[in-house]
Short mmCIF file of C-alpha atoms in Angstrom, two decimals:
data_model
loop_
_atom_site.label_atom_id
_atom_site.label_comp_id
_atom_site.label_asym_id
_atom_site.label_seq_id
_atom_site.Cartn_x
_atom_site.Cartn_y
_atom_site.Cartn_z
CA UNK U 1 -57.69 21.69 12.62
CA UNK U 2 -57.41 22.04 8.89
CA UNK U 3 -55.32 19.85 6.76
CA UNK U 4 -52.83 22.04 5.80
CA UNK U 5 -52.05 22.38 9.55
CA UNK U 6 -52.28 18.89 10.50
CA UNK U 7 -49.84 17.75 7.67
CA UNK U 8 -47.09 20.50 7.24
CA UNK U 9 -46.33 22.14 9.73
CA UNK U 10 -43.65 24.35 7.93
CA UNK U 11 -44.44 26.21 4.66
CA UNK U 12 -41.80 24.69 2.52
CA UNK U 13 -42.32 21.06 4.24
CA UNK U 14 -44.73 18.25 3.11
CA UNK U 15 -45.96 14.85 4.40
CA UNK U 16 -45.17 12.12 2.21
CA UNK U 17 -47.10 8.61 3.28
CA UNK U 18 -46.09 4.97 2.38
CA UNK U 19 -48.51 3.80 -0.04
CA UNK U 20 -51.10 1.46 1.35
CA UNK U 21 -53.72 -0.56 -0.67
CA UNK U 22 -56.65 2.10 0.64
CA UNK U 23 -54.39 4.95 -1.30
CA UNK U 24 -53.97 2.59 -4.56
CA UNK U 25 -57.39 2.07 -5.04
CA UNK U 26 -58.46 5.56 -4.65
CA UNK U 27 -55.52 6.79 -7.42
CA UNK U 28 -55.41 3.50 -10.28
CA UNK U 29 -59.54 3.97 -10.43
CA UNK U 30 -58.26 7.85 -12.22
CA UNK U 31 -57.09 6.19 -15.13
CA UNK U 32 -60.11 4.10 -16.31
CA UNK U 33 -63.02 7.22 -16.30
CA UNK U 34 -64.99 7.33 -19.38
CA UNK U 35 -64.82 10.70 -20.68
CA UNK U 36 -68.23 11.95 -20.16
CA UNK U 37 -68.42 11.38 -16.08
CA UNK U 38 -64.81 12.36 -15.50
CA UNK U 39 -65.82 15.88 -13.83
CA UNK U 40 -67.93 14.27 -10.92
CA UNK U 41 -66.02 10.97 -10.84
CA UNK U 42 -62.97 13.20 -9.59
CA UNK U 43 -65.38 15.24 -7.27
CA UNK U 44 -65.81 12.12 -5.76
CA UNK U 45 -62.61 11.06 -5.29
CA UNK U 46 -61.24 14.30 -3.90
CA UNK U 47 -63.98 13.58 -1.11
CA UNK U 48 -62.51 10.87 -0.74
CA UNK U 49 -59.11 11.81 -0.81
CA UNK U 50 -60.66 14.45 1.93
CA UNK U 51 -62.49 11.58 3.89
CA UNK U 52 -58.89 9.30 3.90
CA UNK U 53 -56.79 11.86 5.28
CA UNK U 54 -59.16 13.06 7.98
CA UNK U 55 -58.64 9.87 9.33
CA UNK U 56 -55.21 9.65 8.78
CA UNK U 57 -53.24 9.99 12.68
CA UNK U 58 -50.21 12.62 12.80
CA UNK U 59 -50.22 12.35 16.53
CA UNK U 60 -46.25 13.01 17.51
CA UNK U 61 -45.18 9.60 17.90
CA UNK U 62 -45.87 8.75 14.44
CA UNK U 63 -43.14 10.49 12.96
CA UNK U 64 -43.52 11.10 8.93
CA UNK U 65 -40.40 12.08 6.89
CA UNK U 66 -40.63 15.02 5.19
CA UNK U 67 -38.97 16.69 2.61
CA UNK U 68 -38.37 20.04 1.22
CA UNK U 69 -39.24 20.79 -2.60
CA UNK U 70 -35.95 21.19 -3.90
CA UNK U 71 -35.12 18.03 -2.51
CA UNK U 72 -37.63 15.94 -3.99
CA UNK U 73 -36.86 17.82 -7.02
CA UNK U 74 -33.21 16.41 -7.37
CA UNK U 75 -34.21 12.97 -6.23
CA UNK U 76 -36.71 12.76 -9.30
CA UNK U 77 -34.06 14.65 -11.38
CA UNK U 78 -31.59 11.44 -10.37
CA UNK U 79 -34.29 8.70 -11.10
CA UNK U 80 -34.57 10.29 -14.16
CA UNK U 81 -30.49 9.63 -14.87
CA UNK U 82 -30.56 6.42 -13.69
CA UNK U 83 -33.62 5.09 -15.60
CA UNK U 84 -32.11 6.36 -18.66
CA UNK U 85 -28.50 6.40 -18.02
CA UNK U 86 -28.17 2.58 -16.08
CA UNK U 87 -26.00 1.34 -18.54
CA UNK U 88 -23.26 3.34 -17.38
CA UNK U 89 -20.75 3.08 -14.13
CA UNK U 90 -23.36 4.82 -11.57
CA UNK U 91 -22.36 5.17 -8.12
CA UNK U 92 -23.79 7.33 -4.66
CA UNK U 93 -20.89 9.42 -5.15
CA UNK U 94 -20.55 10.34 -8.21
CA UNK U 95 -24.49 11.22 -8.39
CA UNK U 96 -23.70 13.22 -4.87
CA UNK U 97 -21.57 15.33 -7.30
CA UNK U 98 -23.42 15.80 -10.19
CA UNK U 99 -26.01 16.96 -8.49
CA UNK U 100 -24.51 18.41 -5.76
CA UNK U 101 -26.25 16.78 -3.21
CA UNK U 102 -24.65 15.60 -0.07
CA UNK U 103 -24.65 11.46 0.00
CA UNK U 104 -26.59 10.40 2.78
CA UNK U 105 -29.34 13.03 1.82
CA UNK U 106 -29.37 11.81 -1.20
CA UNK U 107 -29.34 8.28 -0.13
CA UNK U 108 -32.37 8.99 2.59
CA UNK U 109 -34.45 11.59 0.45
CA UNK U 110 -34.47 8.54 -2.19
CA UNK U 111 -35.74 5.75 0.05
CA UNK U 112 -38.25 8.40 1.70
CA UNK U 113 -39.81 9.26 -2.24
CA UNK U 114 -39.29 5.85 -4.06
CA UNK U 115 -39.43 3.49 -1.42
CA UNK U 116 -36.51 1.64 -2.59
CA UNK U 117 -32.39 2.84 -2.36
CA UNK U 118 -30.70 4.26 -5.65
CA UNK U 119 -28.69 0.99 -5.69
CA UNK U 120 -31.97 -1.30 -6.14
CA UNK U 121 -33.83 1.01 -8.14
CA UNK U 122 -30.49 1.09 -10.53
CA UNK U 123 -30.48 -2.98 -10.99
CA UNK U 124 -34.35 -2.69 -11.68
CA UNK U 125 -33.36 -0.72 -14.28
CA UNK U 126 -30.90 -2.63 -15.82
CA UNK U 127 -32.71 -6.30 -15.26
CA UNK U 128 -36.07 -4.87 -17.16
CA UNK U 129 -33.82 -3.59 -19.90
CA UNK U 130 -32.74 -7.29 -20.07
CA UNK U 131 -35.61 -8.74 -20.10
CA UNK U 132 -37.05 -6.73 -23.02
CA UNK U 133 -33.67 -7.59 -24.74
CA UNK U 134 -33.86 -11.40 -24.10
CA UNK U 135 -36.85 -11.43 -25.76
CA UNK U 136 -36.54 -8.61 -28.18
CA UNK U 137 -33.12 -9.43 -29.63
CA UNK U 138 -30.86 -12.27 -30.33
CA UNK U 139 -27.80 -11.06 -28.61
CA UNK U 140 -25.47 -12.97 -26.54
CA UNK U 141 -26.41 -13.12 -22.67
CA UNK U 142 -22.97 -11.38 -22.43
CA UNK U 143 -23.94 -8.78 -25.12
CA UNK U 144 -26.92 -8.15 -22.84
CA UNK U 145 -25.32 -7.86 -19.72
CA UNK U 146 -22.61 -5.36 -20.87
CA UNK U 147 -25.90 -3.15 -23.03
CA UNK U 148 -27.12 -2.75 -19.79
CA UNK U 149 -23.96 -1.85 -17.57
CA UNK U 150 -22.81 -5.47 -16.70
CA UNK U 151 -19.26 -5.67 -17.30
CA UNK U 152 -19.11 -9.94 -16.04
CA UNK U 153 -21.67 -11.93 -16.98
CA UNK U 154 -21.54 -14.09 -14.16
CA UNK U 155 -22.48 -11.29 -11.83
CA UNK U 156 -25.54 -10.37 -14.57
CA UNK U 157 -26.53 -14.61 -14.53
CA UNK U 158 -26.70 -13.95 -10.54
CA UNK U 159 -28.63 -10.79 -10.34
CA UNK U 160 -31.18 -11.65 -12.77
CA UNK U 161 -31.60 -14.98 -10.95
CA UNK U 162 -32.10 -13.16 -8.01
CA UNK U 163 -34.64 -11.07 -9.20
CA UNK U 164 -36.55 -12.95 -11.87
CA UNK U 165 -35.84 -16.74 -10.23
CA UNK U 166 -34.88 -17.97 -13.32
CA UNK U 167 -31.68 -17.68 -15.35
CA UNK U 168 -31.48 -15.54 -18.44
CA UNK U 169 -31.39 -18.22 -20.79
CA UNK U 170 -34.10 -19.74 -19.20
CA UNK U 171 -36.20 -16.67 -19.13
CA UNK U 172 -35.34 -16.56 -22.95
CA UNK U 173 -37.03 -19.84 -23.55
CA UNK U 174 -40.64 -18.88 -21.89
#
């Protein structure tokens, strides 16, 4: 069986696979290649690539998700707005519209390509832009939290807790 036939079994259909420590090592190695043995170093690693998915089971009750192209397409069009638009009042719906994309597709196709919903990528966003701000700036902690679509800071003091363990003005001291 080739490849192609063991992994999509429609034309416009893919197989998308969690990422697994095997699959990291193989793709963060690309980025550190001296120049002059780049052309064999990626021979070998699309042997590799090769030798990894031969192994790889897609018997029928290991069921992959897959997606079509145009809807990966519009899920990395909407990280896109979100990593640069987080600031603003984002919700399912109103991306649904925008990009005219049926909510719970959106919602699944999302999880399936990031690994994470739209909702936890979007605070991500917004708690990294506060970091860099805590330490970049000498705005209030309120100032912050509205700059990156907090409108309460109490709410902003409890998600970046949450995700950092430590309090913003904490985090500011370090």
């Amino acid at each position: 069986t080739t490849l192609a036939e063991r992994f999509c079994e429609h034309s416009e259909y893919g197989m998308m696979m969690e990422e697994t420590e095997s699959v990291r090592q193989i793709f963060s190695s690309l980025y550190k290649v001296p120049d002059q043995i780049k052309g064999h170093y990626f021979k070998l690693k699309v042997i590799e690539i090769f030798l990894l998915l031969s192994v790889i089971s897609t018997s029928n009750n290991e069921k992959r998700a897959t997606y079509r192209k145009q809807q990966v397409d519009i899920v990395k069009a909407v990280n896109e707005y979100v990593s640069t638009q987080f600031m603003k009042r984002i919700t399912i719906e109103t991306l649904s519209e925008q990009f005219d994309v049926p909510t719970s597709t959106l919602k699944r196709c999302f999880k399936g390509v990031y690994g994470t919903t739209i909702h936890q990528y979007l605070k991500e966003c917004r708690i990294n832009a506060a970091k860099r701000l805590l330490h970049e700036t000498d705005q209030s902690i309120l100032e912050i939290a509205n700059a990156v679509g907090y409108e309460n800071g109490s709410k902003f003091t409890s998600a970046f807790k949450e995700a950092t363990g430590v309090t913003p003005s904490a985090y500011r001291k370090v």
